[in-house]
Short mmCIF file of C-alpha atoms and ligand atoms in Angstrom, two decimals:
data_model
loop_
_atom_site.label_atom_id
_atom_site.label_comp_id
_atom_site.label_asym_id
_atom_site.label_seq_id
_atom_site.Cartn_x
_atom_site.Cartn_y
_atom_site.Cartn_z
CA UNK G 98 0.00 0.00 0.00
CA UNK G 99 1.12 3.36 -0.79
CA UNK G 100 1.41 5.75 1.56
CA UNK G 101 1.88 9.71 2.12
CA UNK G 102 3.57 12.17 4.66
CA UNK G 103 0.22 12.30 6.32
CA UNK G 104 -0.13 8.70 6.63
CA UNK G 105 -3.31 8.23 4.06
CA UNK G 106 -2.93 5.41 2.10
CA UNK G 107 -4.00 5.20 -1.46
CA UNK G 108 -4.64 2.46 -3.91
CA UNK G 109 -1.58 0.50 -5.35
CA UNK G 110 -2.56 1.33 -8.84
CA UNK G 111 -1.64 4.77 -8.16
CA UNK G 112 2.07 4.05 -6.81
CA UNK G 113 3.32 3.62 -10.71
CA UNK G 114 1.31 6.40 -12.17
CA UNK G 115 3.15 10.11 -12.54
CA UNK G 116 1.43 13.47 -12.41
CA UNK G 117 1.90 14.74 -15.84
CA UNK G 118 4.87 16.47 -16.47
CA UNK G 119 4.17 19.19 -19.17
CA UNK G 120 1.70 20.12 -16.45
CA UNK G 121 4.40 20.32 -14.06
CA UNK G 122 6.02 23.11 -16.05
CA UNK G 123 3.39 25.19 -16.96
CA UNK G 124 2.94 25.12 -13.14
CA UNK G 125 6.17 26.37 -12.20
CA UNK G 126 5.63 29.36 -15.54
CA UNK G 127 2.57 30.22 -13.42
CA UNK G 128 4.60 30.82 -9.93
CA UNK G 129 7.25 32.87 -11.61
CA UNK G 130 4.37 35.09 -13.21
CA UNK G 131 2.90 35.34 -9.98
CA UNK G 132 5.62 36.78 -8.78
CA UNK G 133 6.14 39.17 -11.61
CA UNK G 134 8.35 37.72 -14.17
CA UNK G 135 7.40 38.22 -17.69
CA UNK G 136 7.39 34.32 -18.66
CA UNK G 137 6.83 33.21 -22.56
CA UNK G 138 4.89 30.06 -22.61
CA UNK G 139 5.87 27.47 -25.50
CA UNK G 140 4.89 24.65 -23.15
CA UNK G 141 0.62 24.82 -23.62
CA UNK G 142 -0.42 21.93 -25.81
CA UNK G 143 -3.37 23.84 -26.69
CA UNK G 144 -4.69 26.26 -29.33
CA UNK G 145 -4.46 30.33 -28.66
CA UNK G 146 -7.93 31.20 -30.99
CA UNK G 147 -10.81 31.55 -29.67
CA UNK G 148 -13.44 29.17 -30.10
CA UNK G 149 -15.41 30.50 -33.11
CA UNK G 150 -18.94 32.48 -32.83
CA UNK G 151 -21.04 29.87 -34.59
CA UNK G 152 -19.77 27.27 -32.08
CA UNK G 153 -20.65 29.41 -29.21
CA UNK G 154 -24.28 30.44 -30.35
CA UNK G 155 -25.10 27.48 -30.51
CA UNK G 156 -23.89 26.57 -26.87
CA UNK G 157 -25.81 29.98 -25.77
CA UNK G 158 -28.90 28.74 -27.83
CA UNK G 159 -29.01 25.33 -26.30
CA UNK G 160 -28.70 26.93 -22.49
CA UNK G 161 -31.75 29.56 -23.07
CA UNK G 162 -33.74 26.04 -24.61
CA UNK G 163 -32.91 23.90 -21.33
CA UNK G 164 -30.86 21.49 -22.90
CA UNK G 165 -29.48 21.07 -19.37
CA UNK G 166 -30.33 17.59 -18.53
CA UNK G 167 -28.58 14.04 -18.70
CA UNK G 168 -27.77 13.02 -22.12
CA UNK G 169 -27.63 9.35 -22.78
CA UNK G 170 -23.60 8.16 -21.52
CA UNK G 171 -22.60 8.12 -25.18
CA UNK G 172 -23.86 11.25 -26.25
CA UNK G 173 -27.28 11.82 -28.35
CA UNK G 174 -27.87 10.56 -31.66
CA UNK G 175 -27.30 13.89 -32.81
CA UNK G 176 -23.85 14.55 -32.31
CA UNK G 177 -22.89 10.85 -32.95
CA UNK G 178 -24.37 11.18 -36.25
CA UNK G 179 -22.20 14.79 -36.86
CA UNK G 180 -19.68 12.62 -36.19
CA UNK G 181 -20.07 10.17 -38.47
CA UNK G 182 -20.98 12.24 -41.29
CA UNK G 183 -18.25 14.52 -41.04
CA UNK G 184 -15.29 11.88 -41.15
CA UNK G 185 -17.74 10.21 -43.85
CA UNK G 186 -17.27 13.48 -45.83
CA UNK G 187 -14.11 13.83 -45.19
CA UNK G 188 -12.19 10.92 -44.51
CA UNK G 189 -14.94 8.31 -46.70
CA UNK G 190 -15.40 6.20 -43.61
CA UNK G 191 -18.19 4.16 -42.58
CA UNK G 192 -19.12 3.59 -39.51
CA UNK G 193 -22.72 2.60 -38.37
CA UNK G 194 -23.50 4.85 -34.59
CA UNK G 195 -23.03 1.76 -32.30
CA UNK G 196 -19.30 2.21 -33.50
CA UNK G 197 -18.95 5.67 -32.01
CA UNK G 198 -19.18 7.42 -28.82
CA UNK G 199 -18.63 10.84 -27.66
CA UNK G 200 -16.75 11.21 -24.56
CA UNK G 201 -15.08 14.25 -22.54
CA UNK G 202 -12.22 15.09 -24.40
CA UNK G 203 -9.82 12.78 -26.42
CA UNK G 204 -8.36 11.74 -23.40
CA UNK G 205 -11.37 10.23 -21.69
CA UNK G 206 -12.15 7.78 -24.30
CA UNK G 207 -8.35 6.71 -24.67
CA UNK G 208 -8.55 5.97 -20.81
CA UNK G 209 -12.01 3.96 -21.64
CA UNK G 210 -10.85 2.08 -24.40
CA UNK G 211 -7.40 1.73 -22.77
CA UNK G 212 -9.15 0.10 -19.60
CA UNK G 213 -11.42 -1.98 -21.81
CA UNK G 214 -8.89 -4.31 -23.22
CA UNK G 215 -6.05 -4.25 -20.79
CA UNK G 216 -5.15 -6.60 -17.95
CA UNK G 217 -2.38 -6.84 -15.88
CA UNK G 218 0.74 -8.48 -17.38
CA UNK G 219 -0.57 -7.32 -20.72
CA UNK G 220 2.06 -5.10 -22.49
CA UNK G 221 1.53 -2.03 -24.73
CA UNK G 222 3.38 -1.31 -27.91
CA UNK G 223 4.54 2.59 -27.28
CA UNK G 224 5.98 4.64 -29.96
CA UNK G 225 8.67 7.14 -28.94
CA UNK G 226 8.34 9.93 -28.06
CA UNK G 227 4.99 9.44 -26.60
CA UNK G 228 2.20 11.66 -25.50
CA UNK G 229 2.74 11.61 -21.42
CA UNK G 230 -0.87 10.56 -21.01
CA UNK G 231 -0.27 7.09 -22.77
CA UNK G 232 2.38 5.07 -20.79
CA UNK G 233 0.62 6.27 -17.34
CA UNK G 234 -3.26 5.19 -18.16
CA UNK G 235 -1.19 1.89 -19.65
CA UNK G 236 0.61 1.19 -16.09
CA UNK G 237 -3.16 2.32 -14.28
CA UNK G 238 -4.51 -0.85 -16.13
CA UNK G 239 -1.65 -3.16 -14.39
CA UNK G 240 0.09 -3.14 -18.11
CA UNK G 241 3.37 -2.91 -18.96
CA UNK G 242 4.95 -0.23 -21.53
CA UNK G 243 7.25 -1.67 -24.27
CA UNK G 244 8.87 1.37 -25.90
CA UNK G 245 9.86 1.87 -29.21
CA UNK G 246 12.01 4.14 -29.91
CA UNK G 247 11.33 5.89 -33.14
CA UNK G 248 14.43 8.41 -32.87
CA UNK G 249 16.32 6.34 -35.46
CA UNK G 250 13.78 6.84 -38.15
CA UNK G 251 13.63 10.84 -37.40
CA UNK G 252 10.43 9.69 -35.05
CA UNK G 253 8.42 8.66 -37.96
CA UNK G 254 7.12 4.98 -36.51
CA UNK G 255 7.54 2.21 -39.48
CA UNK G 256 5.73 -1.30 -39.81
CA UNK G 257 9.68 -2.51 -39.85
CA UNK G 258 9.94 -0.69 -35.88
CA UNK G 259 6.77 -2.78 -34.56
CA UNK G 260 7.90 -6.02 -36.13
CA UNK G 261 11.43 -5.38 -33.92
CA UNK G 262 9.18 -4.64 -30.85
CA UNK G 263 6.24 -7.87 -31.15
CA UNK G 264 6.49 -10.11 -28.23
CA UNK G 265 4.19 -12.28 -26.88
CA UNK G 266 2.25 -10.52 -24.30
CA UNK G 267 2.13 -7.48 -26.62
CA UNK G 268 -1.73 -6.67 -26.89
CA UNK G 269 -2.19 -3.18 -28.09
CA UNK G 270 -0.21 -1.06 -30.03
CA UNK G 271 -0.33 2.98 -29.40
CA UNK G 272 -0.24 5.03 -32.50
CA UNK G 273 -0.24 9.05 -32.50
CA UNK G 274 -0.08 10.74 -36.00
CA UNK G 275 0.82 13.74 -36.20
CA UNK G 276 2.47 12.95 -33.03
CA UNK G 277 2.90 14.94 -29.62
CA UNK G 278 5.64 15.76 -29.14
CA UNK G 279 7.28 15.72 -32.32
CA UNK G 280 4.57 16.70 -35.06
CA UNK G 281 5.70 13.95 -37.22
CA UNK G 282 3.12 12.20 -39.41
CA UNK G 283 3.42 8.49 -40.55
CA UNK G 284 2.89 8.22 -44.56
CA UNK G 285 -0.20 6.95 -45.51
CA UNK G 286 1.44 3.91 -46.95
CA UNK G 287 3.27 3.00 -44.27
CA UNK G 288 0.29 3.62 -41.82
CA UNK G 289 -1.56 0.50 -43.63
CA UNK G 290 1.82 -1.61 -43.23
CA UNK G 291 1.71 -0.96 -39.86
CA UNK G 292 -2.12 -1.56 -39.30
CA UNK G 293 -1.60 -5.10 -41.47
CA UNK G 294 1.34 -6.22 -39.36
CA UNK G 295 -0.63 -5.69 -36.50
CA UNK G 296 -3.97 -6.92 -37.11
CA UNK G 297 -1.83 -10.25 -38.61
CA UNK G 298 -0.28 -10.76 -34.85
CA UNK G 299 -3.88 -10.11 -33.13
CA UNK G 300 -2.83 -6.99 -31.89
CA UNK G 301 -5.46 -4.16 -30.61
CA UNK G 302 -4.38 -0.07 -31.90
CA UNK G 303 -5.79 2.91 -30.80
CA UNK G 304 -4.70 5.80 -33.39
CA UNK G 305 -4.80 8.69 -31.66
CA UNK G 306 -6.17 11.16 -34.32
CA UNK G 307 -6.45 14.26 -32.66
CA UNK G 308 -4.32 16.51 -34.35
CA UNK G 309 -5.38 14.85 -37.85
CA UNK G 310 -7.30 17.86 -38.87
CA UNK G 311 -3.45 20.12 -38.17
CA UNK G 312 -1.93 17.90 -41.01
CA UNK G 313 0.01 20.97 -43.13
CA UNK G 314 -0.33 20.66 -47.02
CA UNK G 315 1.29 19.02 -49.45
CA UNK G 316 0.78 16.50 -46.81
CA UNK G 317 -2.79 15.17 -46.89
CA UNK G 318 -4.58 14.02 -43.55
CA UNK G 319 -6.31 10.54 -43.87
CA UNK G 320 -8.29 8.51 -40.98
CA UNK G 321 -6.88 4.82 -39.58
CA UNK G 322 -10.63 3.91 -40.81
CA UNK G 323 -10.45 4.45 -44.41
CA UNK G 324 -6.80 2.74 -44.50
CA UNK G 325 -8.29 -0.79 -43.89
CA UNK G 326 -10.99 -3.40 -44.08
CA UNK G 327 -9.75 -6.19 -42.60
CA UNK G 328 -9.13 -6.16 -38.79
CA UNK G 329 -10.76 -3.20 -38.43
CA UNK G 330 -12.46 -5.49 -35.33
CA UNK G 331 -9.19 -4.65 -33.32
CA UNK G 332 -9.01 -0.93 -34.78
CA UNK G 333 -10.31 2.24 -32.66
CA UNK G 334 -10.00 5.56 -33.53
CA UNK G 335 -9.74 8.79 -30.79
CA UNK G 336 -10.83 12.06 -32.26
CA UNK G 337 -10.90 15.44 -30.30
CA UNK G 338 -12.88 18.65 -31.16
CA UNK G 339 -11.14 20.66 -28.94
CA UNK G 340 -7.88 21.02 -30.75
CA UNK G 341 -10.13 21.63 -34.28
CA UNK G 342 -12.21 23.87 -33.15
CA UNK G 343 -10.40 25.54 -30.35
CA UNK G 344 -12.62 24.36 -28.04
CA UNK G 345 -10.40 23.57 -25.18
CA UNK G 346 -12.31 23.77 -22.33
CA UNK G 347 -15.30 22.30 -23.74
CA UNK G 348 -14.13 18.64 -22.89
CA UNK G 349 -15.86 17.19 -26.32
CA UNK G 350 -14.29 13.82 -27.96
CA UNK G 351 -14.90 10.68 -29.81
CA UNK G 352 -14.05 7.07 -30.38
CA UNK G 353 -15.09 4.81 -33.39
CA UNK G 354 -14.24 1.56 -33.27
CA UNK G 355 -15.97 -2.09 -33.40
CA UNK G 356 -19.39 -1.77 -31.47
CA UNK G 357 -18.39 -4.42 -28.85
CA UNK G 358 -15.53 -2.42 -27.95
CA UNK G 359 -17.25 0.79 -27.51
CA UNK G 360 -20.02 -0.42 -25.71
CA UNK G 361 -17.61 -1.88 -23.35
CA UNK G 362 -16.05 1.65 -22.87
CA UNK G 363 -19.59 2.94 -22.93
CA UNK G 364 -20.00 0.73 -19.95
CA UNK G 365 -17.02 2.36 -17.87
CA UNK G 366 -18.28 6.13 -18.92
CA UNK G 367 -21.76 5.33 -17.57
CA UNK G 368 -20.28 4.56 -14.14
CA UNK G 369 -17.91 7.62 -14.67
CA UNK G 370 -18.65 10.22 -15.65
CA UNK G 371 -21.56 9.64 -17.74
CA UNK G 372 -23.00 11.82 -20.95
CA UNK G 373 -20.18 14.98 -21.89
CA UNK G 374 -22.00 17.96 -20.84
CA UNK G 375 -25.31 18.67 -22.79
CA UNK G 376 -24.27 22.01 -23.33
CA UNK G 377 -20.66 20.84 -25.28
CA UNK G 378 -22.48 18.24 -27.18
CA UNK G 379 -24.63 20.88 -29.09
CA UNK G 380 -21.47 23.10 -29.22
CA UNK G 381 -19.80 20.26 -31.12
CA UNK G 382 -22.65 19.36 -33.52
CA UNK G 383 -22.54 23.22 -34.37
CA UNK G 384 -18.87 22.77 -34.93
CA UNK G 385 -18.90 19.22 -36.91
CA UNK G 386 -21.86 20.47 -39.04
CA UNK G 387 -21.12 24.43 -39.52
CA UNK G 388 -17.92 26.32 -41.79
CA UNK G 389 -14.89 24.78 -42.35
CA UNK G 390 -13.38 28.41 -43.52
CA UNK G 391 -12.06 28.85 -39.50
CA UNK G 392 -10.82 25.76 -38.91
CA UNK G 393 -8.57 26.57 -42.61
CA UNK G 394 -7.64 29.85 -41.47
CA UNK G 395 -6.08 28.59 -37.89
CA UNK G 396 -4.43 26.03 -40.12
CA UNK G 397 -3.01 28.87 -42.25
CA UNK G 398 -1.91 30.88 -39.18
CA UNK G 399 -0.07 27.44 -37.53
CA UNK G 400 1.39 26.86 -40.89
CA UNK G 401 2.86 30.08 -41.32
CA UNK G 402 4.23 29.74 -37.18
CA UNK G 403 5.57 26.27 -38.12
CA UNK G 404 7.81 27.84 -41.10
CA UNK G 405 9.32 30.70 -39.04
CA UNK G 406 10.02 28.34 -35.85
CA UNK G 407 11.51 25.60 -37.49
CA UNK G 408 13.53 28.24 -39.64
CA UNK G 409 14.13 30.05 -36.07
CA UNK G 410 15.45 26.80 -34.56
CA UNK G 411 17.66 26.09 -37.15
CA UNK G 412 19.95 28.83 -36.96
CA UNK G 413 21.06 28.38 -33.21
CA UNK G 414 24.27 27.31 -32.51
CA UNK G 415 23.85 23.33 -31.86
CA UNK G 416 20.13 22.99 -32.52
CA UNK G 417 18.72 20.74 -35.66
CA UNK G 418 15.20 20.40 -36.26
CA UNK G 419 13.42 19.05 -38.82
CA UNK G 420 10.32 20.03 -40.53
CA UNK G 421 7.04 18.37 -38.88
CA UNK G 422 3.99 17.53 -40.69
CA UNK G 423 1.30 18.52 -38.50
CA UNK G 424 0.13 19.06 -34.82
CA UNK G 425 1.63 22.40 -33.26
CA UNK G 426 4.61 21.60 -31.65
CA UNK G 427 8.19 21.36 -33.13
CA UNK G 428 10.86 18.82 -31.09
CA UNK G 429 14.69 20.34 -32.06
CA UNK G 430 17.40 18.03 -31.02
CA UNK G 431 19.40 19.83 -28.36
CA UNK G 432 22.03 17.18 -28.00
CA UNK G 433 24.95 20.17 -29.83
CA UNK G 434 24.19 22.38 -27.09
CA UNK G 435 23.90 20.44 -24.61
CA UNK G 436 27.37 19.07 -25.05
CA UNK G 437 28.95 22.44 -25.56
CA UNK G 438 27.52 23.97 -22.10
CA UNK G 439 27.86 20.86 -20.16
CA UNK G 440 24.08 21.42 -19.25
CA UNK G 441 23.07 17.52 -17.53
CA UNK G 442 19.96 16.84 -20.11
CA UNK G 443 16.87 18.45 -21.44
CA UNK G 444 15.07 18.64 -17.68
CA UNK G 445 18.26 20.81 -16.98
CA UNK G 446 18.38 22.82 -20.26
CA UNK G 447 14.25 22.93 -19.74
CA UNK G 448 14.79 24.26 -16.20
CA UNK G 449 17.65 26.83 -16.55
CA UNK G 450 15.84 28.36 -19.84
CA UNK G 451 13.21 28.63 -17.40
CA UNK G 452 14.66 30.13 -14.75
CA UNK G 453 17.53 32.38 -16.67
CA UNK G 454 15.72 33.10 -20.18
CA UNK G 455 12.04 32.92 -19.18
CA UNK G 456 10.53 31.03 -21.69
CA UNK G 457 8.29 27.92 -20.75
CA UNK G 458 9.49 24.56 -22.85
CA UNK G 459 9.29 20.88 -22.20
CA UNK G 460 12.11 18.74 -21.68
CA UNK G 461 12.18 15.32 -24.49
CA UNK G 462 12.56 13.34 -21.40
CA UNK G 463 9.03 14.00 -20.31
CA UNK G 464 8.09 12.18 -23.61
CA UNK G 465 10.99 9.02 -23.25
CA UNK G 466 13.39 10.84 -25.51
CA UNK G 467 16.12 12.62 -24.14
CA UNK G 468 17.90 15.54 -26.18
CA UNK G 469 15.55 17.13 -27.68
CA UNK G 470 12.83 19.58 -26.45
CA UNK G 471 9.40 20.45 -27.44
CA UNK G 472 7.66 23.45 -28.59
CA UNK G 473 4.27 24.73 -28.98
CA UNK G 474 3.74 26.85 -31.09
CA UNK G 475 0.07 27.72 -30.35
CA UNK G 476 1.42 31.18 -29.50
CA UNK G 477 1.12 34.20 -31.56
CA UNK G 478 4.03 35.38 -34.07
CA UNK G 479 4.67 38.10 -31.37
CA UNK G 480 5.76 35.76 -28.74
CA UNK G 481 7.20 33.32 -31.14
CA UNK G 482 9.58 36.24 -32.26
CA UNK G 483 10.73 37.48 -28.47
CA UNK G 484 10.78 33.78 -27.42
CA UNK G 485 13.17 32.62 -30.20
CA UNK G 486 15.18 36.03 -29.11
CA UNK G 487 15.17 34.80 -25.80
CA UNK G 488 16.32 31.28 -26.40
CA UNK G 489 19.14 32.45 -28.41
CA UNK G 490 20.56 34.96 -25.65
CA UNK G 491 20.36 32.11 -23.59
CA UNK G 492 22.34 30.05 -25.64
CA UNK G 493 24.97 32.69 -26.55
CA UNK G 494 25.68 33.26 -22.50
CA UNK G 495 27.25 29.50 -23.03
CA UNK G 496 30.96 29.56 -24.18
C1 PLP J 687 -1.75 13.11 -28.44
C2 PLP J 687 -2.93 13.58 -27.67
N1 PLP J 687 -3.99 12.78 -27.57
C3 PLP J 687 -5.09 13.15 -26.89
C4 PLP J 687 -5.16 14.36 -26.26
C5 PLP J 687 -6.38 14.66 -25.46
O1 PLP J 687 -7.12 15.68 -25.88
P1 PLP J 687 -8.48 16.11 -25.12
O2 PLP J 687 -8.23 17.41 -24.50
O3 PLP J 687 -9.51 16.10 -26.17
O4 PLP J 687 -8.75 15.11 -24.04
C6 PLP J 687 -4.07 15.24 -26.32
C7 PLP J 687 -4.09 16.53 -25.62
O5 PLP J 687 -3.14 17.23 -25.47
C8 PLP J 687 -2.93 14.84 -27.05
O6 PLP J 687 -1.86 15.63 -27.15
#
């Protein structure tokens, strides 16, 4: 049994399971603000727009018609059926609405589906670097994490990588594209290969979709749905509205997968935290069915941030990074500097920056890669500009 300072003790499922640690740093941002310090946050994983007007009449509308009540766990027909169409449109999918469920945020349904299949001794196929969530809802189910680390293939995850990682108690295999933290997205081709391999050693994935929609052209997004036919009884896909829509605080995600396996995490949401909230759910049908035009003009703005970081990056003294796909978030290698100013790692260089430069970051190590560090750049030119300044004084103080 695990216990504290104050003697409580807590479950043993807990005594494996970290507090996350890009929170962590966007905690410590916050103290030195509080105490006055101009701090420039590249550490948020989350989108700086607004959410748009459409999206929040709709929410307004919905409040002054009542729409306050319990929804069923899954979310109403409504919204599952926005989601279905849209990814139909979209992405050509087909899904039937037993094979989706709405959930609160991205997150919730990867812990559902996550807790649905796993038992103890089980072990999960993680890509590297992984979003922090993954390895810790993984060790919650009594699971083990077997890591594979995707730094030799410039973190783009290949069917070759699993094949080197299958074992015998593998069960599920974890795939993130574009990826947090490195904004790398896995070629379409390659993304079937993997899904084959898989589905041909009875392996369960969960492709984590939610930055699909911030795929940057000429690379096209696709869905894990349209990719395959067979096996798709092992195949579940996590969606997020929040990061589309700049909706962060709306808590409004999906799943679509086989119906068995959603209505097993169905189950675990009812005895959660049942329905998303009423008022989200209408938010997101308003956002699934309205405009596209804002959702293309954030991705025009993120583009344009992407091309200046990366270019940014590039031009300090032992920093490489290379051009990501998608998401919001670009993950230089560090490892020149680092062994130049004798700094021990990326938590160091994360925490000096920090401390000396001001400017929020997360160390690779948070994500299982050390050397490298990421950076959001949901933050406007502005700050982009005088945090790239920043960085490079910073760097320059080293001999
Ligand atoms: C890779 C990845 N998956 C899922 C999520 C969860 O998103 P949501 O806020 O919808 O739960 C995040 C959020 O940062 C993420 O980075």
């Amino acid at each position: 049994m695990t216990k504290n300072a104050r003697d409580l003790s807590f479950a043993d499922r807990l005594s494996k399971m970290e507090t996350s640690s890009t929170l962590a740093v966007l905690q410590a941002a916050d103290r030195m603000r509080a105490s006055g310090i101009d701090v420039i946050d590249f550490g948020a994983g989350e989108p700086d727009f607004p959410t748009p007007e459409h999206i929040k009449a709709a929410a307004i509308e919905a409040l002054e018609q009542n729409f306050t009540k319990y929804t069923p766990a899954a979310g109403t027909a409504e919204l599952k059926r926005a989601i279905l169409d849209r990814l139909a449109v979209d992405y050509q999918t087909e899904y039937r609405p037993e094979e989706v469920t709405a959930s609160a945020g991205g997150k919730q349904a990867i812990f559902n589906a996550m807790l649905a299949i796993l038992n103890p001794g089980d072990e999960v196929l993680l890509p590297s670097p992984y979003w922090v969530t993954f390895p810790e809802i993984a060790k919650f189910a009594g699971a083990t994490n077997r890591v594979i680390d995707t730094e030799s293939n410039a973190f783009v995850l290949t069917a070759d990588l699993v094949a080197q990682h299958l074992s015998p108690k593998a069960k599920l295999l974890i795939i993130n594209s574009p990826c947090n933290p490195t904004g790398r997205a896995i070629p379409c081709d390659e993304f079937r290969k993997i899904l084959n391999l898989a589905f041909e050693h009875d392996l369960y994935v969960i492709s984590d979709e939610c930055y699909r929609e911030f795929t940057y052209a000429p690379v096209t997004p696709y869905c894990a749905g349209q990719l395959v036919t067979d096996g798709r009884d092992r195949l579940l896909i996590v969606g997020t509205l929040y990061k589309t829509y700049a909706m962060t605080g709306w808590r409004l995600g999906y799943a679509l997968g086989p119906a068995a396996w959603i209505s097993e995490m169905v189950k675990i949401q009812s005895h959660s935290t049942s329905n998303p909230s009423s008022l989200s759910q209408k938010a997101g049908i308003a956002a699934l069915r309205g405009p596209l035009e804002c959702v293309q003009e954030m991705l025009a703005e993120y583009r344009r941030r992407r091309d200046f970081l990366i270019a940014e990056l590039n031009r300090v003294p032992g920093f490489e990074c290379v051009l990501p796909e998608g998401a919001f978030y670009a993950f230089p290698n560090i490892k020149g500097f680092l062994k130049q100013s004798g700094l021990n790692g990326s938590k160091a260089f994360e925490f000096e920056l920090l401390k000396e430069g001001h400017v929020a970051l997360t160390a690779g190590q948070s994500f299982g890669t050390e050397g490298y560090v990421r950076i959001s750049y949901a933050a406007s030119m502005d700050l982009l500009q005088r945090g790239m300044e920043r960085i490079r004084a910073f760097v320059e103080r080293y001999p």
